[in-house]
XYZ file of C-alpha atoms in Angstrom:
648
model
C -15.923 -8.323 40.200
C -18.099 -6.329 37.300
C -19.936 -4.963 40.276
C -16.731 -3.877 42.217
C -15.779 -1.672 39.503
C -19.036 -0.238 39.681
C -18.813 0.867 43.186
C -15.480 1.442 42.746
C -16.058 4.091 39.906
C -18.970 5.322 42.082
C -17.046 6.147 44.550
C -13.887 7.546 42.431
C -15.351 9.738 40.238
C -12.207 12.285 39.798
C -10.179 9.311 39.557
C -12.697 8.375 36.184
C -12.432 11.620 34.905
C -8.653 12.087 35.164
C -8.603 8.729 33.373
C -10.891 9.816 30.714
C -8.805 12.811 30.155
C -5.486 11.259 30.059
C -7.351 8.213 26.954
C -7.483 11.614 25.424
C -4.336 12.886 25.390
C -2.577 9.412 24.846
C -5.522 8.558 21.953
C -5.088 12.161 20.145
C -1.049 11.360 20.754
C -1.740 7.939 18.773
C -3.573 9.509 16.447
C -1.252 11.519 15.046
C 1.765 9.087 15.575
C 0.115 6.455 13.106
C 1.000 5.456 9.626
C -1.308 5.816 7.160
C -1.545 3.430 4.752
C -4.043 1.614 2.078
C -4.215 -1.640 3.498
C -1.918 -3.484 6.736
C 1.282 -4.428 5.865
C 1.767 -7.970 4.226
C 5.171 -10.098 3.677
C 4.985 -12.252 0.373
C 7.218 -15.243 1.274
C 8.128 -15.578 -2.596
C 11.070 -15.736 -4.231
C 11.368 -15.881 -8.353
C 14.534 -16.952 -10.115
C 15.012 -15.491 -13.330
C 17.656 -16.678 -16.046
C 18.504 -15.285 -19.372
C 19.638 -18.480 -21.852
C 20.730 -16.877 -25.081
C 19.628 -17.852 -27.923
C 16.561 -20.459 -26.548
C 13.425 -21.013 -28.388
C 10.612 -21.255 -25.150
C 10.368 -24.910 -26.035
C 14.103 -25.571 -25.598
C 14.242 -22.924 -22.598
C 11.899 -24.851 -20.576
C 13.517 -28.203 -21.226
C 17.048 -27.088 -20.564
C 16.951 -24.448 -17.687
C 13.304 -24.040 -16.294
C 13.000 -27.634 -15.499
C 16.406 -27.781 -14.218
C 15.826 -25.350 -11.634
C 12.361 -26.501 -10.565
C 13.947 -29.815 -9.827
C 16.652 -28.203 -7.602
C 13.737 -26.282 -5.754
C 11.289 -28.899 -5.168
C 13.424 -30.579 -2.365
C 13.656 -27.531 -0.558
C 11.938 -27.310 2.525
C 8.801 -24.942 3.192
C 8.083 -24.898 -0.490
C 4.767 -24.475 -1.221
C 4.281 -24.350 -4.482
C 6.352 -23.747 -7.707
C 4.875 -21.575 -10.775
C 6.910 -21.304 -13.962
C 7.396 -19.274 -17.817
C 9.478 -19.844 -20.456
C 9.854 -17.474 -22.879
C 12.704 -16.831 -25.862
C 16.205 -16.096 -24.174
C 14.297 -15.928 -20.472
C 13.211 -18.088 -17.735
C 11.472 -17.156 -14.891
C 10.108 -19.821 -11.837
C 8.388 -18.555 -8.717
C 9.042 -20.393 -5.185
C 6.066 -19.739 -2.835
C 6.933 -20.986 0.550
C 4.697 -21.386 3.478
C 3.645 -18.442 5.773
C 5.687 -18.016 8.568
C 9.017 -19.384 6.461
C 12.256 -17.153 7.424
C 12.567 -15.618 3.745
C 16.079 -15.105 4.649
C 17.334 -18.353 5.712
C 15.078 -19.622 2.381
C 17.039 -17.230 -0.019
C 20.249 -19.303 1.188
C 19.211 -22.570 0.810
C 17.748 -21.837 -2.240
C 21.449 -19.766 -3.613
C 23.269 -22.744 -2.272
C 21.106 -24.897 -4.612
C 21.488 -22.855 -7.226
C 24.614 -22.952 -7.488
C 24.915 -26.550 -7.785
C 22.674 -26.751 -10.084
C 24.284 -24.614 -12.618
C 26.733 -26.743 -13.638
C 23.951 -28.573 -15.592
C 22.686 -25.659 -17.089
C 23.616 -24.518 -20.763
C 26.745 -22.788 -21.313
C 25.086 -19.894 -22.615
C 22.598 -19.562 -19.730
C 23.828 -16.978 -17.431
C 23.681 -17.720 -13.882
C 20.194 -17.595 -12.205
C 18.907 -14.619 -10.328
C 16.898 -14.469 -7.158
C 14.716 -11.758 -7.140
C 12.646 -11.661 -3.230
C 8.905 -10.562 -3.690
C 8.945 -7.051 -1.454
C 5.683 -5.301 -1.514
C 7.406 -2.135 -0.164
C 9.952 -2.206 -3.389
C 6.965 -1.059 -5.576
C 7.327 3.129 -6.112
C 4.588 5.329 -4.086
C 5.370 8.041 -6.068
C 6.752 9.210 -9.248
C 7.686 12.033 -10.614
C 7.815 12.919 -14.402
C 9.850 16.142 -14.896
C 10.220 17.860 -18.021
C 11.572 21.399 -19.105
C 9.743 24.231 -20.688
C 13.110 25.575 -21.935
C 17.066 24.336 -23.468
C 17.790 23.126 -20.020
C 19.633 19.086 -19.307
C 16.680 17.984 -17.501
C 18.968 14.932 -16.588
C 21.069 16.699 -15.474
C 19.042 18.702 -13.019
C 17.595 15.434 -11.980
C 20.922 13.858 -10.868
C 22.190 17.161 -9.209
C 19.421 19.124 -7.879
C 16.555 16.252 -7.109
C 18.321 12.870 -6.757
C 20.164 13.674 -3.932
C 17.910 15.327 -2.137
C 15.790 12.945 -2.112
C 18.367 10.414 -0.946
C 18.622 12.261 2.197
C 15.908 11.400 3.600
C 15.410 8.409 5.951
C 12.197 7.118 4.960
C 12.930 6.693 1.090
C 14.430 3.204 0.703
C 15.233 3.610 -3.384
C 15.726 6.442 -5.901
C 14.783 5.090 -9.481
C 15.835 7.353 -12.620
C 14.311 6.609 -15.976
C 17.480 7.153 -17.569
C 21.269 7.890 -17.114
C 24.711 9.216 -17.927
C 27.749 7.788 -18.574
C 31.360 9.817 -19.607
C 32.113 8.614 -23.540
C 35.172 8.686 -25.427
C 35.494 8.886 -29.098
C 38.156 8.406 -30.699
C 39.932 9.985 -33.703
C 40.976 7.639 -36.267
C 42.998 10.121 -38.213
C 44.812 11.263 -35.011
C 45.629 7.841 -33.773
C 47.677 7.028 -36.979
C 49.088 10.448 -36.611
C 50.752 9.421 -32.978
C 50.782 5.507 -33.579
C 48.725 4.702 -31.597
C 46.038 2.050 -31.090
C 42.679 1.614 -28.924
C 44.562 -0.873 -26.910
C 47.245 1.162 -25.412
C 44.844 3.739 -24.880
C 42.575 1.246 -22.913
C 45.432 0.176 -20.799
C 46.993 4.144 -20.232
C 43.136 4.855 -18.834
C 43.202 1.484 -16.801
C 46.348 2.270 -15.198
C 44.426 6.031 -13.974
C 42.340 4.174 -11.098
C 44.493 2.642 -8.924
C 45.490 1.736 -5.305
C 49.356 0.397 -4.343
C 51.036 0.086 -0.486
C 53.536 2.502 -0.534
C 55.105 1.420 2.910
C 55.118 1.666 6.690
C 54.961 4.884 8.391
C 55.775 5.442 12.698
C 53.275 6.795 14.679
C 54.415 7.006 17.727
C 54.625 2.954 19.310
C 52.820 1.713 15.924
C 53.900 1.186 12.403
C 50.992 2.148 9.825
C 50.706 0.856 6.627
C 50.252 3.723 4.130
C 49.096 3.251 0.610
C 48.821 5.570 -2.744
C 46.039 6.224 -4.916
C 44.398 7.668 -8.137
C 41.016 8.154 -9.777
C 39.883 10.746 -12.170
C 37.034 12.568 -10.543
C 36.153 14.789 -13.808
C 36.046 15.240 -17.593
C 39.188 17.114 -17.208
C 41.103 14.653 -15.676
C 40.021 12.492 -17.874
C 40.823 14.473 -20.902
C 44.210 15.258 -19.597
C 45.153 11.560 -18.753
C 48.725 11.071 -20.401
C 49.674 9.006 -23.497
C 52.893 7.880 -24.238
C 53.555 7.746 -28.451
C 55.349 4.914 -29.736
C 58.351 7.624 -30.414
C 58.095 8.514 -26.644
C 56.246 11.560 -27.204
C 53.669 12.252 -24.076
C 50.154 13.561 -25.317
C 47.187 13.971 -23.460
C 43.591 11.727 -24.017
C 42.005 14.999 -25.044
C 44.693 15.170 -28.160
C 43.048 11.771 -29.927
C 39.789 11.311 -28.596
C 36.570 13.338 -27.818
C 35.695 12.813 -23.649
C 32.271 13.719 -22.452
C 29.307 13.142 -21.038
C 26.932 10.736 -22.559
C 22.625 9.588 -21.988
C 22.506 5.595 -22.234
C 21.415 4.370 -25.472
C 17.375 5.082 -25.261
C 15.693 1.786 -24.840
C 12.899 3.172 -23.067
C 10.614 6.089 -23.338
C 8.492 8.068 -20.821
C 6.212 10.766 -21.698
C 3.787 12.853 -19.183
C 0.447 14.192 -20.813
C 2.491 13.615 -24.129
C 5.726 15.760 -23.131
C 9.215 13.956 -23.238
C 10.010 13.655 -19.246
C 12.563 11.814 -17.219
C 10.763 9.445 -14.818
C 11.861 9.177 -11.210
C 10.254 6.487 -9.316
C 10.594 6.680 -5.127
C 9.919 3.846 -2.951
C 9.147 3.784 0.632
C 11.399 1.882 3.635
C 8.960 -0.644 5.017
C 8.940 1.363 8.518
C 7.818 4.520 6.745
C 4.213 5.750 6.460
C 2.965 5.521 2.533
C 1.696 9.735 3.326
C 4.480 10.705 5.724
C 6.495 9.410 1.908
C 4.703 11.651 -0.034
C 4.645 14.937 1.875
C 8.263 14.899 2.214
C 8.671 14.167 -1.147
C 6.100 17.102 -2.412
C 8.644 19.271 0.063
C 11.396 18.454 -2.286
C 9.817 18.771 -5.199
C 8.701 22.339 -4.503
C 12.433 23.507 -3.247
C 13.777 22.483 -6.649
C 10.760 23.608 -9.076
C 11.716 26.928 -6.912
C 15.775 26.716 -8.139
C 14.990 26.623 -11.749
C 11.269 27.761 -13.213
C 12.656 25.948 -16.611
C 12.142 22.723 -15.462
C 8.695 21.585 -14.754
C 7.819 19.068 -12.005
C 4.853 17.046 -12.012
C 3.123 14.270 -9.787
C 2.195 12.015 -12.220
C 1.159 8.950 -9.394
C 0.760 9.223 -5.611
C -0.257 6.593 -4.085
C -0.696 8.268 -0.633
C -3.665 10.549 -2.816
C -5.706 7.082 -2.868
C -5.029 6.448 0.905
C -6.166 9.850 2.375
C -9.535 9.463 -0.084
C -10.097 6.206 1.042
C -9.583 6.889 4.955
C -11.024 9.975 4.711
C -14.284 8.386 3.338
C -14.120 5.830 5.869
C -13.409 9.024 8.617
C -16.432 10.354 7.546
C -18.358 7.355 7.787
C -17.135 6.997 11.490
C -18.085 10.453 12.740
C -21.557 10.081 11.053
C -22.204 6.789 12.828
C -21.337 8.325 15.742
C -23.943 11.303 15.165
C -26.643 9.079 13.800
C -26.247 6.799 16.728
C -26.950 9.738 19.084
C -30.026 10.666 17.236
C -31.482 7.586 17.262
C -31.125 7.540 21.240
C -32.755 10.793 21.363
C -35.609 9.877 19.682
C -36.027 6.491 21.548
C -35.099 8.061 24.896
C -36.792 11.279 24.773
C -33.932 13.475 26.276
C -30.728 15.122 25.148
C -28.611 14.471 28.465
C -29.093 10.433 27.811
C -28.048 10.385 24.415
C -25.308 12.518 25.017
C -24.440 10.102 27.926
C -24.477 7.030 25.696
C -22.863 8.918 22.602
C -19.750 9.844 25.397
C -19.395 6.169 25.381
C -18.439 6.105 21.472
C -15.544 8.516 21.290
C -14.279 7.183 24.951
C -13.801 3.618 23.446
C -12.836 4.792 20.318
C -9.665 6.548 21.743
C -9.210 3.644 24.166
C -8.658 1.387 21.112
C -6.285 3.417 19.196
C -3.798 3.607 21.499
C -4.021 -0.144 21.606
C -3.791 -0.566 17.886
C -0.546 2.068 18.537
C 1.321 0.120 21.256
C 0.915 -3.290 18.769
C 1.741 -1.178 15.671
C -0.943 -1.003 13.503
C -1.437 1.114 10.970
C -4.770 3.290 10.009
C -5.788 1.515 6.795
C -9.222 0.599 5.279
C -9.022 -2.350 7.743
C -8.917 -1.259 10.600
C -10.752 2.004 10.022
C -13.516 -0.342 8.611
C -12.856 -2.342 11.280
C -13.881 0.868 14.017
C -16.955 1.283 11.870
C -18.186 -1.875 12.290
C -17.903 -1.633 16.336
C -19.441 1.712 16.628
C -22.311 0.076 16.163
C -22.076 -3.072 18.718
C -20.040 -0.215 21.158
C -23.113 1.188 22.376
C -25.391 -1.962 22.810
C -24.107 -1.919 26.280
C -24.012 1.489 27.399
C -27.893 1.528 26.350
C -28.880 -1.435 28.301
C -27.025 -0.178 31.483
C -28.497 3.104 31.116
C -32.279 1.538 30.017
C -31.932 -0.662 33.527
C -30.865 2.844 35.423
C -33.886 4.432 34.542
C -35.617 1.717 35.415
C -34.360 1.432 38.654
C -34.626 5.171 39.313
C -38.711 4.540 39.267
C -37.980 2.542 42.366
C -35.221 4.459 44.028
C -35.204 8.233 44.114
C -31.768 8.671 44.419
C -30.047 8.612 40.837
C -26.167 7.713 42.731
C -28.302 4.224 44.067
C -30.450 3.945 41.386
C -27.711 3.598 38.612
C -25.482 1.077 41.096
C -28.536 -0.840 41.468
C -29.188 -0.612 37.461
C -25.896 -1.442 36.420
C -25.784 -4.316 39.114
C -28.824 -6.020 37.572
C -27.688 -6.053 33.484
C -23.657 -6.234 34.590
C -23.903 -9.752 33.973
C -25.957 -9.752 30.796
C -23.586 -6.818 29.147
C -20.868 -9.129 30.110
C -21.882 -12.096 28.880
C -22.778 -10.336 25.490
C -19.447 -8.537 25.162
C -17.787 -12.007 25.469
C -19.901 -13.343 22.769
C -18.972 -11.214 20.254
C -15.633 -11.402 21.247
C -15.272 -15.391 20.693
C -16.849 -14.980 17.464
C -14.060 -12.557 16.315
C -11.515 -14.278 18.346
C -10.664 -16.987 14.923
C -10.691 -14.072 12.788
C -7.718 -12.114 15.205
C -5.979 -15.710 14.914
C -5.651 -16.612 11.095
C -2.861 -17.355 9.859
C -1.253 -16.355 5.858
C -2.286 -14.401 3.699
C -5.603 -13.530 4.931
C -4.141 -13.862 8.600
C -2.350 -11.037 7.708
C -4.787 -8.671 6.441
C -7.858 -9.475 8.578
C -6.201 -10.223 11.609
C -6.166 -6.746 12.587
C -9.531 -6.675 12.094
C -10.390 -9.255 14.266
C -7.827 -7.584 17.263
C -9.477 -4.398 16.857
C -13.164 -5.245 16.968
C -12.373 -7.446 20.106
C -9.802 -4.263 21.663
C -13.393 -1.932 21.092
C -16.010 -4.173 22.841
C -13.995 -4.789 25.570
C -13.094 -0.993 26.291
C -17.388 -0.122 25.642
C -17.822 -2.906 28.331
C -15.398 -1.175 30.956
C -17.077 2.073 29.594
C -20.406 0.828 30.268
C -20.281 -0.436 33.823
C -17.838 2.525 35.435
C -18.993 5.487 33.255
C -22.226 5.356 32.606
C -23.245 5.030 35.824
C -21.093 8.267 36.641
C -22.485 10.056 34.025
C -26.345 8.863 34.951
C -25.765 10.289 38.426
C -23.947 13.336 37.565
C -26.048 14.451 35.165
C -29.717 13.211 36.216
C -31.424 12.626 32.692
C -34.916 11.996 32.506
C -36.450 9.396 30.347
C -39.973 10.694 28.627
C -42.044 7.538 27.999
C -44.963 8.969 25.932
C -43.115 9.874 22.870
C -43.758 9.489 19.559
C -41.259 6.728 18.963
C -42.783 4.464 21.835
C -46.049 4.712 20.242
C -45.464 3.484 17.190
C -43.167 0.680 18.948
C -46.069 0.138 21.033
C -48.330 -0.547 17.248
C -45.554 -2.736 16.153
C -45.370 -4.913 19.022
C -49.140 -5.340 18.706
C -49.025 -6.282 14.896
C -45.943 -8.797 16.042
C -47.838 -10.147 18.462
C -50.660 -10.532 15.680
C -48.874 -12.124 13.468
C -46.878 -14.265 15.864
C -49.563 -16.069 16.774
C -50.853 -16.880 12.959
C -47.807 -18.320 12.622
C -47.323 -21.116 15.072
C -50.457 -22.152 13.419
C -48.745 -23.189 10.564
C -45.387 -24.761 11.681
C -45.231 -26.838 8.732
C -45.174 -23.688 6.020
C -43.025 -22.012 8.369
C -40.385 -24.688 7.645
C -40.732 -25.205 4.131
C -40.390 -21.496 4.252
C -37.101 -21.460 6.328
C -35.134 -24.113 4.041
C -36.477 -22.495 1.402
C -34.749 -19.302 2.105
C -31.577 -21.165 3.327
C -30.771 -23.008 -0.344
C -31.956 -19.575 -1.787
C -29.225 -17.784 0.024
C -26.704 -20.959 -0.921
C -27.523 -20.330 -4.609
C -27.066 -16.502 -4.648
C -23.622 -16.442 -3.287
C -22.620 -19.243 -5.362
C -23.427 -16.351 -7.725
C -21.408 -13.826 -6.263
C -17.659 -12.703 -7.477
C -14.932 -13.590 -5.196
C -12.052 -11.709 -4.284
C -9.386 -11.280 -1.493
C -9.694 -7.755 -1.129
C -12.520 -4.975 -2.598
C -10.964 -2.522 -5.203
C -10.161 -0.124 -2.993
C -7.753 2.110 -4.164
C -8.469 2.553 -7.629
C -7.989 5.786 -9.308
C -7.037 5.422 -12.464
C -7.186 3.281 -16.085
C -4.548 1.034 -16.941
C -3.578 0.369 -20.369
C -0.828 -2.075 -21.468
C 0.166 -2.496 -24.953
C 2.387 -5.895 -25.928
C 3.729 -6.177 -29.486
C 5.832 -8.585 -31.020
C 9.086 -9.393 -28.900
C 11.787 -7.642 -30.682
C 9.956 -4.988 -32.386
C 11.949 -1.968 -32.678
C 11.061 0.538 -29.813
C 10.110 3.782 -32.458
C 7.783 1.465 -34.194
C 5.956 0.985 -31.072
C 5.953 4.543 -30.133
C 4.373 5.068 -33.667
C 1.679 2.945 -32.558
C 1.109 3.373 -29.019
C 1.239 7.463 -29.971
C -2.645 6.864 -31.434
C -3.576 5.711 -27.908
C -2.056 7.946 -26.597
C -3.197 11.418 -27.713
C -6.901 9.556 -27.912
C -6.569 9.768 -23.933
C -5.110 13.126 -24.127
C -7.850 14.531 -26.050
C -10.534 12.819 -23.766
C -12.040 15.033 -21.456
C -12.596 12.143 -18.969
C -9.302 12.203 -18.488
C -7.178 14.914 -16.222
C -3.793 13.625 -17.044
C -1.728 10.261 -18.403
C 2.106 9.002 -18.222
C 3.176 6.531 -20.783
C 6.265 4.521 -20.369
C 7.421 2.386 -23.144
C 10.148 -0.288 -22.198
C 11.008 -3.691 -24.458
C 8.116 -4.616 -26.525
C 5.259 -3.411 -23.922
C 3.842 -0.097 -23.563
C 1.843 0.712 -20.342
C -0.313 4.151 -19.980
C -1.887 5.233 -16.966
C -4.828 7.340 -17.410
C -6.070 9.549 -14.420
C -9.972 10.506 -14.499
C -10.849 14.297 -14.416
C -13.053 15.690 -10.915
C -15.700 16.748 -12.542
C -15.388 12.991 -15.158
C -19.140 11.931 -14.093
C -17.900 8.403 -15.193
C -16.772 5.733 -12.658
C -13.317 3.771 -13.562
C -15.231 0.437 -14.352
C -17.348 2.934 -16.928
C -14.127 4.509 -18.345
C -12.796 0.556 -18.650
C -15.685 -0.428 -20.886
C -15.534 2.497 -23.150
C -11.438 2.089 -24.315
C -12.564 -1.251 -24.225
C -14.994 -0.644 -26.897
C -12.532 2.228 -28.103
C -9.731 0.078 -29.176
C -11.044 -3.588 -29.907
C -10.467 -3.000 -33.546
C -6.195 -2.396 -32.933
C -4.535 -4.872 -34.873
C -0.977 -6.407 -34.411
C -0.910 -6.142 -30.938
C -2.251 -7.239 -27.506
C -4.100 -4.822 -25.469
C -5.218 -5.083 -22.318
C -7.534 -2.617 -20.380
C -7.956 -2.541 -16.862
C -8.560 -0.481 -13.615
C -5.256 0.535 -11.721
C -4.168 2.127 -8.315
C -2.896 1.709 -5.059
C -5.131 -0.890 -3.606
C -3.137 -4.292 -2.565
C -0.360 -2.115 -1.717
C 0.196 -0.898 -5.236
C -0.813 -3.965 -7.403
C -3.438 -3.215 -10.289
C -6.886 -4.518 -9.009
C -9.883 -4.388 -11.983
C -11.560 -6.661 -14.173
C -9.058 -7.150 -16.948
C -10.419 -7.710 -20.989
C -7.583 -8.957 -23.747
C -8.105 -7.560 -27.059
């Protein structure tokens, strides 16, 4: 069959070309259809039930509601494993369920239990929450937007920015640090003027929103029910909703009470590069592209910095800024393996037209494998880009042995059309068999399962996808190309000559060595429990720390501590980044009793973000009365802080 194709190519050679031409189209087509993301796309099946008890010390918050609920979840089925904290007033247990679990159907069972098993919780616990674990919920961007003038930067948030940014498809949730609600003060001196009384003016406002049948109407051969309805839509109708005084006089709200607009009560603060700024946080739909996100987003942004040159709009994290590094660094990688691959063959080979022949192969497989990574929906990440890397190197093993066997044929047979049929005849089973190989040994990795199943299977598809296509590369257009273009191999080169030395010193020392079998072996375990020690040594980790671009810093005080007090201490930090040349910018969010900064190296920094790490945590080992903790931060795990972590 290998040797059909051959022929068949052989003999088709307009046919090969037109397909060649139309891998291009449909690869460059793929190309630019794909997501681009960090790393493949992974479903968490957790779930975490949270619970607020009032009042509960940990101790008695773990006996009466987080061992209440872990009983209720252990007879679930598909539970995995079950991870709990108790704190003061809150409870929190994580459900991990098996891989391949519907999360759905789980979130059911586990409400339905839930809900029995409140009835033996405290009467001051509040009813448990079920939060799902969504990897795509986490923000890709955020914005931190501040004004350089007496402008309501909330304001021009909610109007000009929010609902922009609504309208488009591929944002799944608009986040905004803080917002606005209408307030009504009342006058205490006008009320006892009129007689009246919070209550009745609570009811009168009540009785504003409302929605009553009115009737039947005919339309024609059917009767429709018809209905009337009111709702203030502004401040003025608010302000002008009528009161009735208890001597039947009719005022208006506006007459005892102050209506207006209102900022929630601040129990948070954000700051960008030590400005006051309202946070919006963006996350992606789980269809969208992490980039395609981002550059819609930055589209927005610009239209409404345009509207009003007052307000000031900064990026203060993009998570699509780690992505394009990262592929683009693995890009680059590609294309030079690609190039350095070629110049190796020349220098082996002797002559441009052969390693241009076997470097056709590269790019030809390449684009034959992305449109199969496009038709099963992967995504360009560090994976799979990595994943292309490591088969441009195995991609051309073939190509060079069918060619190598060509030339040697074409020393027997003048004619290069019989000579490479001939060539590729002899090695077409070898290639083959060698292809297959390494196929089955990256077969288990394309068929894990979990976790890892889900980040390495792509991997494993993709390596398998891009031997296969440099096989059917090898046998049907190398031959073409070895005919077409008639290369000549030149044998007394430089290259072969030193080959030629190091065969002769192998050969040498080859035979000093089966003298000594014994030594040999000692030598051989020797070096196998060596290697058993070292990576016994080694770190371990699911994933490299790709994706990290920045240095996290989170500050924990005392629960309860009053939000300005931690400001006054978390400020020190704070402008010590800001004055830190290292550092290009930093966003601080403060929010309960934990501050968190996020510190974003300079271009020209000449430190690396495990350096950076080690100095603050040098820096700020002597800050007392509180925890701080100083690791490295980004993007990589979809968004989850990767780094070596130190507690102070």
């Amino acid at each position: 069959m290998i040797n059909s194709l051959t022929k068949l190519a052989l003999k088709r050679p307009v046919s090969a070309l037109l397909i060649v031409l139309a891998l291009v189209v449909f690869g460059i087509s793929s190309v630019l259809g794909f997501k681009l993301e960090l790393t493949p796309d992974m479903e968490m099946p957790m779930l975490f039930v949270m619970t607020v008890y009032q009042g509960g010390d940990p101790e008695t918050t773990e006996e009466l509601v987080t061992k209440v609920i872990e009983d209720t979840g252990k007879t679930l089925s598909g539970v995995d494993s079950i991870t709990s904290q108790s704190s003061a007033n809150f409870s929190m247990v994580m459900f991990t369920y098996d891989y391949g679990v519907d999360t759905s159907e789980a979130y059911s069972d586990l409400r339905s239990a839930l809900d029995t098993a409140s009835l033996q919780l405290p009467d001051d616990a509040q009813d448990p929450v079920i939060v799902e674990m969504n990897m795509n919920a986490m923000p890709v961007i955020t914005l931190s937007v501040t004004s350089t003038a007496d402008v309501d930067v909330l304001a021009f948030v909610e109007e000009e920015i929010e609902p922009e940014l609504d309208r488009i498809a591929d944002i799944a949730d608009v986040s905004v640090g803080e917002s606005q609600y209408i307030s009504i003060t009342l006058h205490k001196e006008k009320l006892q003027q009129y007689g009246m009384t919070m209550s009745n003016i609570a009811t009168y406002i009540s009785t504003t929103d409302f929605t009553i049948p009115v009737g039947t109407v005919e339309q024609g051969r059917q009767d429709i029910s018809t209905s009337a309805s009111s709702k203030p839509e502004t401040l003025m109708d608010l302000q002008n909703v009528p009161l009735i005084t208890n001597k039947g006089q009719v005022i208006r709200l506006s007459d005892v009470a102050t209506v207006s607009m209102a900022t929630s009560p601040n129990d948070s603060i954000s700051r960008y590069n030590g400005t006051e700024s309202i946070s919006v946080s963006i996350s992606k739909a789980q269809s969208a592209g992490t980039v395609d996100v981002s550059n819609a987003v930055k589209a927005v942004v610009a239209k409404a910095a345009a509207k009003n040159p007052a307000i000031q709009i900064d990026i203060s994290y993009d998570s699509a800024d780690s992505i394009i590094e990262s592929l683009s660094s693995v890009a680059e990688t590609l294309i030079l393996g690609v190039l350095f691959s070629m110049l190796v063959l020349f220098i082996f080979f002797g002559d441009f037209k052969a390693s241009l022949i076997v470097g056709s192969s590269m790019p030809i497989s390449l684009l034959a494998t992305l449109i199969f990574m496009s038709f099963a929906g992967f995504s360009l990440n560090v994976v799979t880009m990595g994943s292309l890397v490591i088969a441009i190197g195995m991609m051309v093993d073939s190509s060079i042995v069918v060619l190598e066997s060509c030339f040697r044929l074409k020393d027997r047979k003048p004619d290069f059309k019989e000579a490479a049929l001939e060539g590729t005849k002899v090695v077409a089973n070898s290639v083959t068999a060698s292809t297959i190989t390494t196929v089955v040994v990256y077969l288990p990795l394309a068929m894990m399962k979990g976790l890892s199943g889900q980040m390495f299977s792509q991997l494993g598809y993709t390596i398998i996808i891009a031997m296969l296509s440099s096989l059917v590369v090898a046998i049907t257009l190398i031959p073409i190309f070895f005919w077409k273009y008639k290369p000549k191999e030149k044998k007394n080169i430089l290259a072969n000559r030193i080959l030629a030395k190091v065969g002769n010193g192998y050969k040498w020392l080859l035979g000093k060595i089966m003298l000594k079998k014994k030594t040999v072996m000692l030598v051989s375990i020797g070096l196998l429990v060596l290697s058993f020690f070292l990576a016994g040594q080694l770190d371990s980790e699911l994933m490299s720390a790709t994706g990290i671009d920045s240095v996290s810093i989170t500050i924990s005080q005392r629960s309860g501590t009053r939000i300005e007090l931690i400001d006054e201490d978390v400020q020190k930090i704070e402008q010590m980044i800001i004055d830190d040349p290292h550092f290009e910018s930093c966003s601080l969010n403060i929010s309960g009793s934990e501050a968190s900064i996020s510190a974003y190296p300079a271009d020209d920094c000449g430190m690396s973000i495990s350096e950076l790490v080690d100095e603050y945590n040098q820096l700020l080992k002597d800050y007392t009365n509180m925890s701080i903790t100083v690791e490295a931060g980004g993007s990589g795990m979809s968004g989850m802080s990767v780094g070596s972590t130190t507690q102070i």
